[in-house]
Each structure stands twice: as C-alpha cells, then as structure tokens.
Short mmCIF file of C-alpha atoms and ligand atoms in Angstrom, two decimals:
data_model
loop_
_atom_site.label_atom_id
_atom_site.label_comp_id
_atom_site.label_asym_id
_atom_site.label_seq_id
_atom_site.Cartn_x
_atom_site.Cartn_y
_atom_site.Cartn_z
CA MET A 1 96.00 84.09 61.35
CA ALA A 2 92.25 83.85 61.47
CA GLU A 3 92.53 80.70 63.37
CA THR A 4 94.64 82.34 66.13
CA VAL A 5 92.18 85.34 66.64
CA ARG A 6 90.28 84.85 70.31
CA PRO A 7 87.22 86.36 71.19
CA GLU A 8 87.59 89.90 72.45
CA TRP A 9 90.99 90.42 70.53
CA VAL A 10 91.36 94.05 69.08
CA LEU A 11 91.89 93.80 65.40
CA LYS A 12 92.27 96.38 62.49
CA VAL A 13 90.73 94.67 59.42
CA SER A 14 90.95 96.01 55.81
CA GLY A 15 88.80 94.99 52.92
CA ALA A 16 85.47 95.25 50.98
CA VAL A 17 82.29 95.37 52.93
CA ARG A 18 79.45 93.45 51.10
CA LYS A 19 76.09 92.02 51.71
CA ARG A 20 75.78 88.29 52.53
CA VAL A 21 74.07 86.10 50.25
CA ASP A 22 70.47 85.42 50.67
CA GLY A 23 69.73 82.96 53.33
CA ALA A 24 73.21 83.57 55.19
CA ALA A 25 72.14 86.71 56.98
CA ARG A 26 72.18 86.47 60.78
CA GLU A 27 69.48 88.27 62.21
CA ASP A 28 70.63 87.55 65.94
CA ASN A 29 73.32 89.99 65.03
CA VAL A 30 73.41 93.76 64.87
CA THR A 31 76.17 93.37 61.76
CA GLY A 32 74.47 90.24 60.78
CA ALA A 33 73.45 91.47 56.90
CA ILE A 34 77.00 92.03 55.99
CA GLU A 35 80.50 90.64 55.65
CA VAL A 36 83.84 91.94 55.00
CA VAL A 37 86.28 90.32 52.46
CA VAL A 38 89.27 90.61 54.39
CA ALA A 39 92.11 91.94 52.79
CA ASP A 40 94.49 92.49 55.84
CA VAL A 41 94.32 91.94 59.18
CA GLU A 42 96.45 93.57 62.24
CA VAL A 43 96.26 92.50 65.41
CA LEU A 44 95.85 95.88 67.92
CA ASN A 45 95.53 93.92 70.90
CA GLU A 46 94.95 90.47 72.24
CA SER A 47 92.51 89.41 74.83
CA LYS A 48 92.96 86.80 77.76
CA THR A 49 90.04 84.53 77.80
CA PRO A 50 87.33 86.35 79.48
CA PRO A 51 85.89 85.17 82.71
CA PHE A 52 82.68 84.81 80.67
CA GLU A 53 81.16 85.13 77.24
CA VAL A 54 80.58 88.89 76.32
CA ASP A 55 78.72 88.25 73.32
CA GLN A 56 75.90 86.03 74.92
CA GLU A 57 72.99 86.99 77.48
CA LYS A 58 73.63 84.14 79.86
CA GLU A 59 72.75 84.00 83.39
CA ILE A 60 75.90 84.72 85.30
CA GLY A 61 76.89 85.58 88.76
CA GLU A 62 76.45 88.88 89.80
CA GLU A 63 80.04 89.24 91.76
CA ILE A 64 81.89 87.79 88.87
CA ARG A 65 79.84 90.76 86.71
CA LEU A 66 80.70 93.34 89.07
CA GLU A 67 84.37 92.45 89.64
CA TYR A 68 84.82 92.41 85.66
CA ARG A 69 82.44 95.46 85.18
CA TYR A 70 84.32 96.64 82.27
CA LEU A 71 83.60 93.56 80.18
CA ASP A 72 79.95 93.32 81.35
CA LEU A 73 79.44 96.70 80.12
CA ARG A 74 80.49 95.52 76.61
CA LYS A 75 77.36 93.27 76.67
CA GLN A 76 74.55 94.26 74.33
CA ARG A 77 71.94 94.73 77.27
CA MET A 78 74.20 97.15 79.31
CA GLN A 79 75.22 98.82 76.19
CA LYS A 80 71.54 99.41 75.60
CA ASN A 81 70.99 100.58 79.15
CA LEU A 82 74.00 103.20 79.27
CA LYS A 83 72.33 104.53 75.75
CA LEU A 84 68.64 104.81 77.58
CA ARG A 85 70.21 106.49 80.66
CA HIS A 86 71.95 109.15 78.64
CA ASP A 87 68.57 109.60 76.74
CA ILE A 88 66.50 110.13 79.61
CA VAL A 89 69.10 112.69 81.37
CA GLN A 90 68.99 114.56 77.91
CA ILE A 91 65.24 114.61 77.97
CA ILE A 92 65.50 115.64 81.67
CA ARG A 93 67.84 118.65 81.10
CA GLY A 94 66.16 119.69 78.08
CA TYR A 95 62.77 119.99 79.53
CA PHE A 96 63.97 121.62 82.90
CA HIS A 97 66.03 124.19 80.44
CA ASP A 98 62.79 124.76 78.20
CA LYS A 99 61.06 125.97 81.40
CA ASP A 100 63.57 128.19 82.51
CA PHE A 101 65.01 126.11 85.51
CA LEU A 102 68.79 127.12 86.26
CA GLU A 103 70.93 124.07 86.70
CA ILE A 104 73.21 124.98 89.73
CA GLU A 105 75.76 122.48 91.19
CA THR A 106 75.81 122.31 94.88
CA PRO A 107 78.72 121.01 97.02
CA ILE A 108 79.89 117.40 97.93
CA LEU A 109 81.86 118.40 101.10
CA VAL A 110 79.33 120.03 103.34
CA LYS A 111 78.19 120.23 106.82
CA GLY A 112 75.49 117.51 107.35
CA THR A 113 72.11 117.93 105.88
CA PRO A 114 70.37 115.15 108.05
CA GLU A 115 67.15 113.99 106.68
CA GLY A 116 67.12 110.81 108.72
CA SER A 117 69.82 108.60 107.38
CA ARG A 118 73.11 107.94 108.51
CA GLU A 119 75.97 110.21 106.83
CA TYR A 120 78.94 109.46 105.10
CA LEU A 121 81.97 111.47 106.90
CA VAL A 122 85.24 112.64 105.40
CA PRO A 123 88.02 113.66 107.95
CA SER A 124 89.67 117.06 107.19
CA ARG A 125 93.69 117.32 106.65
CA LEU A 126 93.57 120.98 107.30
CA TYR A 127 91.34 120.70 110.67
CA ASN A 128 92.29 117.52 112.14
CA GLY A 129 89.29 116.34 114.32
CA ASN A 130 86.76 118.20 112.22
CA PHE A 131 84.65 116.66 109.34
CA TYR A 132 82.95 117.12 106.20
CA VAL A 133 79.74 115.20 105.62
CA LEU A 134 78.71 114.23 102.24
CA PRO A 135 75.12 115.29 101.34
CA GLN A 136 72.06 112.97 101.62
CA SER A 137 70.48 115.43 99.27
CA PRO A 138 70.90 119.13 98.34
CA GLN A 139 67.89 119.68 100.35
CA GLN A 140 69.24 122.77 102.44
CA LEU A 141 71.16 124.15 99.65
CA LYS A 142 68.54 124.28 97.10
CA GLN A 143 66.07 126.07 100.02
CA LEU A 144 69.23 128.20 100.52
CA LEU A 145 69.11 129.02 96.40
CA MET A 146 65.61 130.21 96.89
CA VAL A 147 66.98 132.61 99.59
CA SER A 148 69.41 133.62 97.15
CA GLY A 149 66.42 134.87 94.76
CA VAL A 150 66.74 132.02 92.36
CA ASP A 151 63.53 131.43 90.90
CA LYS A 152 63.37 127.71 89.66
CA TYR A 153 66.71 125.38 90.62
CA PHE A 154 67.43 122.25 89.07
CA GLN A 155 70.13 119.55 89.44
CA ILE A 156 70.97 115.97 88.73
CA PRO A 157 73.03 115.74 91.79
CA ARG A 158 74.77 112.65 93.80
CA CYS A 159 73.07 111.74 96.87
CA PHE A 160 75.07 109.77 99.71
CA ARG A 161 73.49 107.86 102.42
CA ASP A 162 75.32 105.28 104.82
CA GLU A 163 72.53 102.72 105.47
CA ASP A 164 72.57 98.84 105.98
CA GLN A 165 71.78 98.00 102.36
CA ARG A 166 68.22 96.58 102.74
CA GLY A 167 66.55 95.75 99.07
CA ASP A 168 67.64 97.71 95.95
CA ARG A 169 69.48 100.93 97.21
CA GLN A 170 72.93 101.96 96.58
CA PRO A 171 75.06 104.04 99.37
CA GLU A 172 75.61 106.48 96.28
CA PHE A 173 72.49 107.27 94.08
CA THR A 174 71.70 110.04 91.62
CA GLN A 175 68.13 112.37 91.83
CA PHE A 176 67.01 114.68 89.37
CA GLU A 177 65.50 117.47 91.67
CA ILE A 178 63.93 120.82 91.48
CA GLU A 179 62.91 123.88 93.71
CA MET A 180 60.96 126.78 92.98
CA SER A 181 60.00 129.88 94.95
CA PHE A 182 56.44 131.83 95.18
CA VAL A 183 54.75 128.49 94.25
CA GLU A 184 52.04 125.91 95.59
CA GLN A 185 51.84 122.03 95.57
CA ASP A 186 49.88 122.35 92.28
CA ASP A 187 52.83 124.13 90.45
CA VAL A 188 55.74 121.70 91.43
CA ILE A 189 53.48 118.72 90.75
CA GLU A 190 52.34 120.14 87.13
CA VAL A 191 55.97 120.27 86.08
CA MET A 192 57.17 117.42 87.30
CA GLU A 193 54.18 115.50 85.51
CA GLY A 194 54.95 117.31 82.50
CA CYS A 195 58.41 115.86 82.59
CA PHE A 196 57.26 112.13 83.40
CA VAL A 197 54.51 112.60 80.34
CA GLU A 198 57.69 113.57 78.18
CA LEU A 199 60.09 110.90 79.13
CA THR A 200 57.41 108.25 78.93
CA GLN A 201 56.23 109.30 75.24
CA SER A 202 59.74 109.81 73.98
CA ILE A 203 61.22 106.36 75.85
CA ARG A 204 58.40 104.09 76.23
CA PRO A 205 55.79 105.14 73.45
CA ASP A 206 54.59 101.12 73.85
CA LYS A 207 53.10 102.20 77.08
CA LYS A 208 49.84 103.70 77.18
CA ILE A 209 49.49 106.33 80.27
CA GLN A 210 46.70 105.13 82.45
CA ALA A 211 45.35 108.70 83.30
CA THR A 212 46.28 112.37 82.35
CA PRO A 213 46.43 114.63 84.91
CA PHE A 214 47.84 111.82 86.75
CA PRO A 215 45.23 110.87 89.35
CA ARG A 216 45.80 112.17 93.23
CA ILE A 217 45.00 110.13 96.34
CA THR A 218 45.22 111.21 99.78
CA HIS A 219 47.91 109.07 101.99
CA GLU A 220 45.07 108.18 104.00
CA ASP A 221 42.62 107.14 101.27
CA ALA A 222 45.64 105.02 99.78
CA MET A 223 46.14 103.46 103.04
CA HIS A 224 42.73 102.46 103.63
CA THR A 225 41.64 101.43 100.13
CA TYR A 226 45.02 99.79 99.17
CA GLY A 227 47.00 99.19 102.13
CA SER A 228 49.81 100.90 100.75
CA ASP A 229 51.55 104.61 100.15
CA LYS A 230 52.60 103.36 96.70
CA PRO A 231 49.65 101.59 95.23
CA ASP A 232 49.76 99.90 92.20
CA LEU A 233 46.61 100.84 89.98
CA ARG A 234 47.27 98.75 87.10
CA PHE A 235 44.79 96.51 88.54
CA GLU A 236 41.55 97.41 90.76
CA LEU A 237 41.24 95.09 93.95
CA LYS A 238 40.59 97.60 96.76
CA PHE A 239 39.83 97.05 100.60
CA ALA A 240 36.22 97.80 101.71
CA ASP A 241 35.74 98.59 105.20
CA VAL A 242 33.94 96.01 107.37
CA THR A 243 35.19 97.14 110.87
CA ASP A 244 31.65 97.85 111.53
CA ILE A 245 29.75 94.69 110.53
CA ALA A 246 32.80 92.85 112.00
CA LYS A 247 31.73 94.14 115.36
CA ASP A 248 29.38 91.19 116.46
CA CYS A 249 30.72 88.72 113.77
CA GLY A 250 31.44 86.11 116.35
CA PHE A 251 35.02 86.27 115.66
CA LYS A 252 37.12 87.50 118.35
CA VAL A 253 39.91 88.53 116.38
CA PHE A 254 37.97 90.75 113.99
CA ALA A 255 35.07 91.79 116.69
CA SER A 256 38.04 93.62 118.85
CA ALA A 257 40.09 94.99 116.28
CA GLU A 258 40.22 98.57 115.32
CA THR A 259 40.00 98.44 112.25
CA VAL A 260 38.87 95.31 109.71
CA LYS A 261 39.15 95.35 105.97
CA ALA A 262 38.05 93.01 103.57
CA MET A 263 39.80 92.49 100.02
CA ASN A 264 37.49 90.61 97.48
CA VAL A 265 39.65 88.68 94.85
CA PRO A 266 37.40 87.82 91.80
CA GLY A 267 37.96 84.51 90.89
CA GLY A 268 40.36 83.96 93.41
CA ALA A 269 38.95 80.65 95.13
CA SER A 270 41.14 79.09 92.37
CA LEU A 271 44.09 79.77 94.59
CA SER A 272 45.40 76.60 95.92
CA ARG A 273 46.24 75.56 99.56
CA LYS A 274 49.88 76.29 98.70
CA ASP A 275 49.26 79.62 97.21
CA ILE A 276 47.11 80.36 100.12
CA ASP A 277 50.11 79.71 102.79
CA ASP A 278 52.34 81.55 100.49
CA LEU A 279 50.34 84.60 101.17
CA THR A 280 50.22 84.23 104.85
CA ASP A 281 54.08 84.05 104.85
CA LEU A 282 53.93 87.20 103.19
CA ALA A 283 51.48 89.05 105.32
CA GLN A 284 53.40 87.51 108.47
CA ARG A 285 56.63 88.77 107.16
CA HIS A 286 55.05 92.09 106.85
CA GLY A 287 54.26 92.10 110.29
CA ALA A 288 50.65 90.49 110.30
CA GLY A 289 49.99 87.60 113.06
CA GLY A 290 48.26 85.69 110.24
CA LEU A 291 46.22 85.99 106.89
CA ALA A 292 42.30 85.22 107.35
CA TRP A 293 40.76 84.24 104.46
CA VAL A 294 37.11 83.04 103.11
CA ARG A 295 36.63 81.35 99.85
CA VAL A 296 33.11 82.51 99.23
CA GLY A 297 29.99 80.17 98.60
CA GLU A 298 32.07 77.61 100.38
CA ASP A 299 31.69 76.54 104.12
CA ALA A 300 35.03 75.94 105.00
CA GLY A 301 37.89 77.81 106.55
CA PRO A 302 38.62 79.52 109.75
CA VAL A 303 36.46 82.65 109.30
CA VAL A 304 33.51 80.62 108.22
CA LYS A 305 33.65 78.53 111.37
CA ASN A 306 34.39 81.27 113.67
CA SER A 307 31.74 83.53 112.62
CA THR A 308 27.86 84.11 112.23
CA PRO A 309 26.20 83.47 108.71
CA GLU A 310 24.61 86.93 109.09
CA PHE A 311 28.39 88.32 108.84
CA LEU A 312 29.36 86.19 105.86
CA LYS A 313 26.25 87.67 104.27
CA ALA A 314 26.88 91.45 105.05
CA LEU A 315 30.41 90.72 103.85
CA SER A 316 29.64 89.74 100.62
CA LYS A 317 27.32 92.77 100.19
CA ALA A 318 30.05 95.14 101.60
CA THR A 319 32.76 93.64 99.09
CA GLY A 320 30.37 92.64 95.96
CA ALA A 321 31.67 89.08 96.21
CA ALA A 322 30.13 86.31 94.40
CA ASP A 323 30.72 82.36 94.21
CA GLY A 324 34.24 81.73 92.83
CA ASP A 325 35.86 84.65 94.74
CA ILE A 326 38.21 84.60 97.82
CA ILE A 327 38.27 87.65 100.55
CA PHE A 328 41.43 88.28 102.43
CA PHE A 329 41.30 90.56 105.53
CA ALA A 330 43.28 92.39 107.51
CA ALA A 331 42.61 93.39 111.11
CA GLY A 332 44.12 95.38 113.85
CA GLU A 333 45.38 99.11 113.91
CA TYR A 334 45.73 101.65 111.25
CA PRO A 335 48.09 102.03 109.19
CA HIS A 336 50.27 99.32 110.45
CA ALA A 337 47.78 96.50 110.18
CA LEU A 338 46.84 97.16 106.70
CA GLU A 339 50.40 97.18 105.04
CA PRO A 340 50.28 93.21 105.08
CA LEU A 341 47.16 92.95 103.00
CA GLY A 342 48.90 95.93 100.86
CA GLU A 343 51.32 93.47 100.00
CA VAL A 344 48.74 90.46 99.27
CA ARG A 345 47.14 92.83 97.24
CA ARG A 346 50.17 92.90 94.79
CA ALA A 347 51.11 89.23 94.91
CA VAL A 348 47.54 87.84 94.38
CA ALA A 349 47.47 90.42 91.16
CA ALA A 350 50.38 89.07 90.07
CA LYS A 351 49.77 85.34 90.88
CA LEU A 352 46.34 85.58 88.70
CA ASP A 353 47.85 87.61 85.98
CA MET A 354 45.35 90.73 86.62
CA ILE A 355 48.25 93.28 85.81
CA ASP A 356 47.53 95.00 82.47
CA LYS A 357 51.33 95.53 81.57
CA SER A 358 50.21 97.50 78.63
CA ILE A 359 49.45 100.61 80.72
CA TRP A 360 51.51 102.75 83.20
CA SER A 361 49.88 103.88 85.81
CA TYR A 362 51.08 107.08 87.57
CA VAL A 363 49.62 108.40 90.69
CA TRP A 364 50.33 111.27 93.14
CA ILE A 365 49.94 110.39 96.86
CA VAL A 366 49.38 113.76 98.70
CA ASP A 367 48.53 114.94 102.15
CA PHE A 368 51.21 112.46 103.65
CA PRO A 369 51.36 112.99 107.50
CA MET A 370 54.13 115.05 109.00
CA PHE A 371 55.32 112.84 111.62
CA GLU A 372 55.59 109.19 112.59
CA HIS A 373 56.75 106.99 115.70
CA SER A 374 59.92 105.51 114.75
CA LYS A 375 59.36 101.53 114.73
CA GLU A 376 62.74 101.41 116.36
CA THR A 377 63.13 104.14 118.96
CA GLY A 378 59.47 104.95 119.50
CA ALA A 379 60.41 108.82 119.07
CA VAL A 380 58.56 111.05 116.78
CA GLY A 381 60.26 112.04 113.53
CA ALA A 382 59.43 113.47 110.20
CA VAL A 383 57.95 111.48 107.99
CA HIS A 384 59.41 113.41 104.73
CA HIS A 385 62.26 115.57 106.34
CA PRO A 386 62.17 118.76 108.86
CA PHE A 387 61.88 121.25 106.23
CA THR A 388 58.41 120.14 105.49
CA ARG A 389 55.50 122.55 105.56
CA PRO A 390 52.30 121.38 107.76
CA HIS A 391 49.11 121.40 106.06
CA PRO A 392 47.80 124.84 106.65
CA GLU A 393 44.38 123.02 108.09
CA ASP A 394 46.38 121.36 110.60
CA GLU A 395 48.81 123.83 111.81
CA ALA A 396 47.08 123.74 115.39
CA LEU A 397 47.24 120.10 115.28
CA ILE A 398 51.21 119.90 115.34
CA GLU A 399 51.48 120.69 118.86
CA SER A 400 48.34 119.46 120.43
CA ASP A 401 48.47 116.22 118.28
CA PRO A 402 51.21 115.79 116.04
CA LEU A 403 50.91 112.48 114.96
CA LYS A 404 47.56 113.50 113.21
CA ALA A 405 48.67 116.37 111.36
CA ARG A 406 49.48 116.14 107.57
CA ALA A 407 51.94 117.50 105.40
CA VAL A 408 51.91 119.53 102.20
CA ALA A 409 54.37 116.39 101.01
CA TYR A 410 53.75 114.42 97.95
CA ASP A 411 55.21 111.22 96.38
CA LEU A 412 55.06 110.31 92.59
CA VAL A 413 54.20 106.50 92.43
CA LEU A 414 54.42 104.30 89.03
CA ASP A 415 52.95 100.99 88.84
CA GLY A 416 53.59 100.67 92.50
CA ASN A 417 57.23 101.83 92.81
CA GLU A 418 57.77 105.23 94.55
CA VAL A 419 59.70 107.21 91.91
CA GLY A 420 60.12 110.28 93.84
CA GLY A 421 58.73 112.92 96.56
CA GLY A 422 58.88 116.45 97.78
CA SER A 423 57.15 119.20 99.83
CA MET A 424 56.00 122.65 100.38
CA ARG A 425 58.85 123.84 102.55
CA ILE A 426 58.94 126.00 105.77
CA HIS A 427 60.21 129.41 105.12
CA GLU A 428 59.47 130.95 108.42
CA ARG A 429 62.13 130.84 111.34
CA ASP A 430 59.57 130.54 113.99
CA LEU A 431 57.75 127.83 112.40
CA GLN A 432 61.27 125.64 111.76
CA LYS A 433 62.09 126.07 115.32
CA LYS A 434 58.63 124.90 116.51
CA ILE A 435 58.99 121.74 114.17
CA PHE A 436 62.45 120.95 115.35
CA ASP A 437 61.35 121.35 118.74
CA ILE A 438 58.73 118.89 118.32
CA LEU A 439 61.22 116.51 116.79
CA GLY A 440 63.39 116.88 119.99
CA ILE A 441 66.00 118.86 118.33
CA THR A 442 67.21 121.39 121.31
CA GLU A 443 67.52 125.02 120.48
CA GLU A 444 71.37 124.30 120.73
CA ASP A 445 71.35 121.32 118.60
CA ALA A 446 69.04 123.23 116.02
CA ASP A 447 71.80 125.89 116.04
CA ARG A 448 74.47 123.84 115.71
CA ARG A 449 73.13 121.68 112.48
CA PHE A 450 70.71 124.11 111.20
CA GLY A 451 71.87 127.60 112.25
CA HIS A 452 72.93 128.76 108.50
CA LEU A 453 69.07 128.06 107.62
CA LEU A 454 67.63 129.68 110.48
CA ARG A 455 69.65 132.52 109.90
CA ALA A 456 68.74 132.74 106.35
CA PHE A 457 65.18 132.70 107.21
CA GLU A 458 65.52 136.09 108.88
CA PHE A 459 66.57 137.71 105.86
CA GLY A 460 63.38 137.39 103.85
CA ALA A 461 62.76 133.84 102.61
CA PRO A 462 60.33 133.29 99.85
CA PRO A 463 57.46 130.63 100.24
CA HIS A 464 58.84 127.73 98.12
CA GLY A 465 58.67 124.08 97.38
CA GLY A 466 60.16 121.32 95.48
CA ILE A 467 60.60 117.40 94.42
CA ALA A 468 63.64 115.21 93.87
CA MET A 469 62.89 111.84 91.67
CA GLY A 470 65.17 108.82 91.97
CA LEU A 471 67.31 108.92 88.49
CA ASP A 472 68.31 105.07 89.19
CA ARG A 473 64.90 103.72 89.92
CA VAL A 474 63.29 105.67 86.84
CA CYS A 475 66.11 104.30 84.56
CA MET A 476 65.33 100.78 85.79
CA ILE A 477 61.54 101.00 84.96
CA PHE A 478 61.96 102.69 81.79
CA ALA A 479 64.68 99.98 81.13
CA ASP A 480 62.74 96.95 82.47
CA GLU A 481 65.17 95.74 84.34
CA PRO A 482 64.92 94.08 87.78
CA ASN A 483 67.17 96.27 89.93
CA ILE A 484 69.20 99.52 89.67
CA ARG A 485 72.27 97.93 89.55
CA GLU A 486 71.89 97.31 86.06
CA VAL A 487 71.25 100.65 85.18
CA ILE A 488 74.37 102.28 86.81
CA ALA A 489 77.94 102.14 85.22
CA PHE A 490 79.80 101.14 88.04
CA PRO A 491 77.44 100.30 90.94
CA LYS A 492 78.36 98.94 94.47
CA ASP A 493 77.23 95.39 95.45
CA GLN A 494 74.44 94.75 97.67
CA LYS A 495 76.84 95.07 100.66
CA ALA A 496 78.26 98.56 99.89
CA LYS A 497 81.23 97.32 97.95
CA ASP A 498 82.89 98.03 94.89
CA ILE A 499 84.20 94.72 93.92
CA MET A 500 85.99 95.97 90.49
CA LEU A 501 88.21 98.79 92.66
CA GLY A 502 88.06 97.07 96.31
CA ALA A 503 86.41 99.75 97.85
CA PRO A 504 86.51 100.28 100.80
CA SER A 505 89.94 99.47 101.65
CA PRO A 506 92.50 99.96 104.79
CA MET A 507 94.60 103.18 104.26
CA PRO A 508 98.75 103.77 104.84
CA LYS A 509 99.38 104.99 108.07
CA GLU A 510 101.06 108.10 106.73
CA GLN A 511 97.63 109.17 105.19
CA LEU A 512 95.67 108.49 108.48
CA ASP A 513 98.12 110.29 110.40
CA GLU A 514 97.85 113.27 108.09
CA LEU A 515 94.24 113.35 108.82
CA GLY A 516 94.51 112.65 112.38
CA VAL A 517 92.85 109.80 112.47
CA GLN A 518 93.67 106.29 114.32
CA VAL A 519 91.96 103.08 113.70
CA ILE A 520 90.98 100.87 116.44
CA GLU A 521 91.61 97.37 115.24
CA GLU A 522 88.74 95.03 116.37
N1 LIG B 601 65.42 116.17 99.51
C1 LIG B 601 64.14 115.08 99.55
C2 LIG B 601 64.85 114.08 98.99
O1 LIG B 601 65.70 113.68 98.93
C3 LIG B 601 63.47 115.54 98.24
C4 LIG B 601 62.63 116.97 98.29
O2 LIG B 601 61.90 117.11 99.19
O3 LIG B 601 62.72 117.67 97.75
O4 LIG B 601 64.09 113.00 99.43
#
C-alpha cells in the first residue's frame, strides 16, 4: 500500500504518534519531530502527478503557478502569506473599530467615480445601452457618507482600474481607507500613522521604525533633495543645489540649465565603468539625456574636461565631497530633470550596500501640487483627484497660476514605496465647480458626472478629509515579497488575465443579445 501512495494523495491514517528517535528528527519539516506508527491507511482521494512539486520552494514559471493556483497556494510560503494578510486585516479592523470608525460597505455597481484612470463597464440588461461602472475607489461615496452625518468611516474595499498593466499593478486591488468629518490634515495623518505603528510592531517586530512621529517632507523639498516624491530615507544620499555655481562653470549643459543638482556618493569612486554605464542607462530610461559624473580628485571624465577648476572646487565645497567619492548630476527643468537622478540615487545605494535593512523608514510627503500637465496630452489634470482641497495659502493661485498651487494632499511612503495617499476635500459647491472648470470639465459634463456630489454639497456638507492605503502593497512589503501577486490568493497575470479561470472570455450570443451588446469582430 505505502508504495502506491504518491505525492498530494489524500489519506486517512490511524496509528500512534510518537517522537522520532534522537538524530532522526527532520528540522526542515514542520512535523519533522514526530512520526506515526501506521496501523491503518485509507485513501480518501488520489492525485495526478502535480505539474510542480508542492513541497519544494523551487523557482518555477509564474504562468504555471497561476494556472494551478490551488496547488501553488498549498506551498508553505503561500500559506504563510495568506495567514499574514489575514493577520494584517484583523489588526486594521480592530484598530479602526477601537477608534470608533464605522465599517460601511459601498456598492460595486456604480456610476463612474472618475479619478483619472479608465473604468471597467458593466452593461445593463434591464436598461439596454446603459452601463454600470466598477468603482476606481469609493471616493465620492465616502465623501457622501460625510454629508450623511457619519463621523468616521472605514472600509476595506475592492477597487477597479482598467489600465495597461505597467509595473506591479492589478486591475482589481484592495485598499483600506478612511474618511473623517470636521478634521484637519493632522488628524488624518495621526490616525493612519498609529495604524502603521501598530502593524509594524505586531507583524514585523524585527524592524525598527526609523522615527516616530513619522517625519514630514513637502513634495517640493522631496523633489529637490531626493529627486522623488517617494524617497527611501534608509540611506543619506542627498542632492545639493549647484545651479548658481554652475552658471559660469564653462560646461554648456550646466550653465544654461534651469536647475542643476549634484549628488555626492561617498566612496563611489569604486564604481566601475560598467556600473556607471548601467546607471546612465537607468537615467536615460527615466527621461534624462545622459548622466554626468565626476570622480572627485581625478582628472578625467566629461565634466572635468569641460569645466573650470574653480567650479570643481566650489562643487566639492557644496557637496562635502572628498577624494574617493563620485558626484552625479541632474540638469534641466524642475521637476522632471531631477527624477532620473532620484532613480540613480536608489540604484547606487543598493549597489554600494548603503541601505540599513534593520530599519523601516516611514515618511509623509505633504503639500503635493494641485495640478499637473499630462505628459501625454498636455492638458491640466489633478495630481491627486478632482475633489482635493487647495492649500489655504494658494487659493488665489488656482486661477492665476494653477500649476503653482499646492493641495492639502499627502502620501505615506515606506522605504521608497508609496503605500497610500489622501487629502482634505472640497466641501463647498462653488469651489468644487471652480476646480472642475480649471480641469476643463464643462458645466454640463460636471452635472452629468458629478451632479450628485454637487447637489449634496448644497445641503450642509461638513469639512472632511481622508486617506486610502494599498492593502496588497502593504502585505507585499510586510511579507518581504517581490510583487503583489504573491500576497493575493487569485491574482491576474501581468496582462490582466486570470489564467486559472480563463478570464476574460467570449460570451454566448444569447447572453450578449439580452444585454444589447454586439461584438465587432476585428
Ligand atoms: N480615493 C483616493 C485613492 O483611491 C484616496 C483618497 O483620497 O482617500 O487614491
């Protein structure tokens, strides 16, 4: 009998359990310290040979893992991740419950909650030609709950965004989010910060939080100092502004640039030419023309050849650089020219092992800009979403110079990952209409898309604000996993497909007819 049993068979075994003799215990196995003296075995179910070994943590292709997800989930690593996600959710629920937040479910079939991404549509059978929309987030509904007199709202909603799958995203993902009335930014930040402190202490006691309260950096300072709105602060590397001293440095690219930054990397002269070429590639992939650098104390390299000795001296002074260091530069227009150097900053720190892995660095980025130019269309769009409140000092700017106006919007960043963001909201109908106007949303359009919100604001809407965090990303970081698919039981692949279920899939004609939907074959 024992010979015929194969991996993944389901057995009922009776017998006495005993400790293994000394030396025979298997430490690599959770039940390795005991054994069963089998009296009887009954086969409850057989198993085909699985497409991969379930009890081994071998690297296997993701496609096959997702196709047989129910087998993949049997692995210890995945069971651990499921449990960890469960624990995180329990802590979050308990935390907000204790703070008197009400958990309220909002609908999934809604009328568009545009926040900037493409929406998933659901055709209506009863009203042919009409569609429901799956929510990008419960944004407008949670605001409407504030108008309804709910003081503190909390939910762990599923959100849907029909975007091309760039990077580590999923078409459906989970948030945990709050909304509070009669509050200011500090109230929202404090309550969410407390949740992350509790999560970290309970789930990752091995990590020391770098600083509490979490530091706050304005968006502008973060861009100027780190070239990123999600800086990793586990290491020091900062940019120095050298725009002025570069004015007559002799190097044309620097002299004519609106802003020039220099980032000194202590000990960075040890980077090889190949390392520098890789960093140059990285900078170029993020939009830079190239990557200028100088090895301090060495007479070589393009910057040295093209600039004056006085500039190099002033540069060392401005950056605190010494022999054996390397300085990298960014030159061009704020803020886009700084982003490539921000990427170089991350990569260099990893390469030179500058990251202290024993700490977790939380930081709030505050005072985000209100609007930005879309890179694709050039149109003015909301950086956060159209319901975000302008900074009280910048209310005049929203009309005279909108791109300079700041918002009362904030993101929480952990070790260089954006884990969530929120804002104080507009609660006045006129201000909301004005913002729609700046965003190029016509009155008619505003009425059609947001009429419910504008109407609600006529009935005594309280000041309110909130925030939403990405649960999948939080679980990924807490589980030390490289992507969010590892912490989602049944994720889509990177092309938005569910390989196991075979979704999306064609539908029978009768079903489409009922919906009044016609598929045009390409
Ligand atoms: N609804 C926003 C989002 O999903 C978050 C918020 O402003 O609370 O990104």
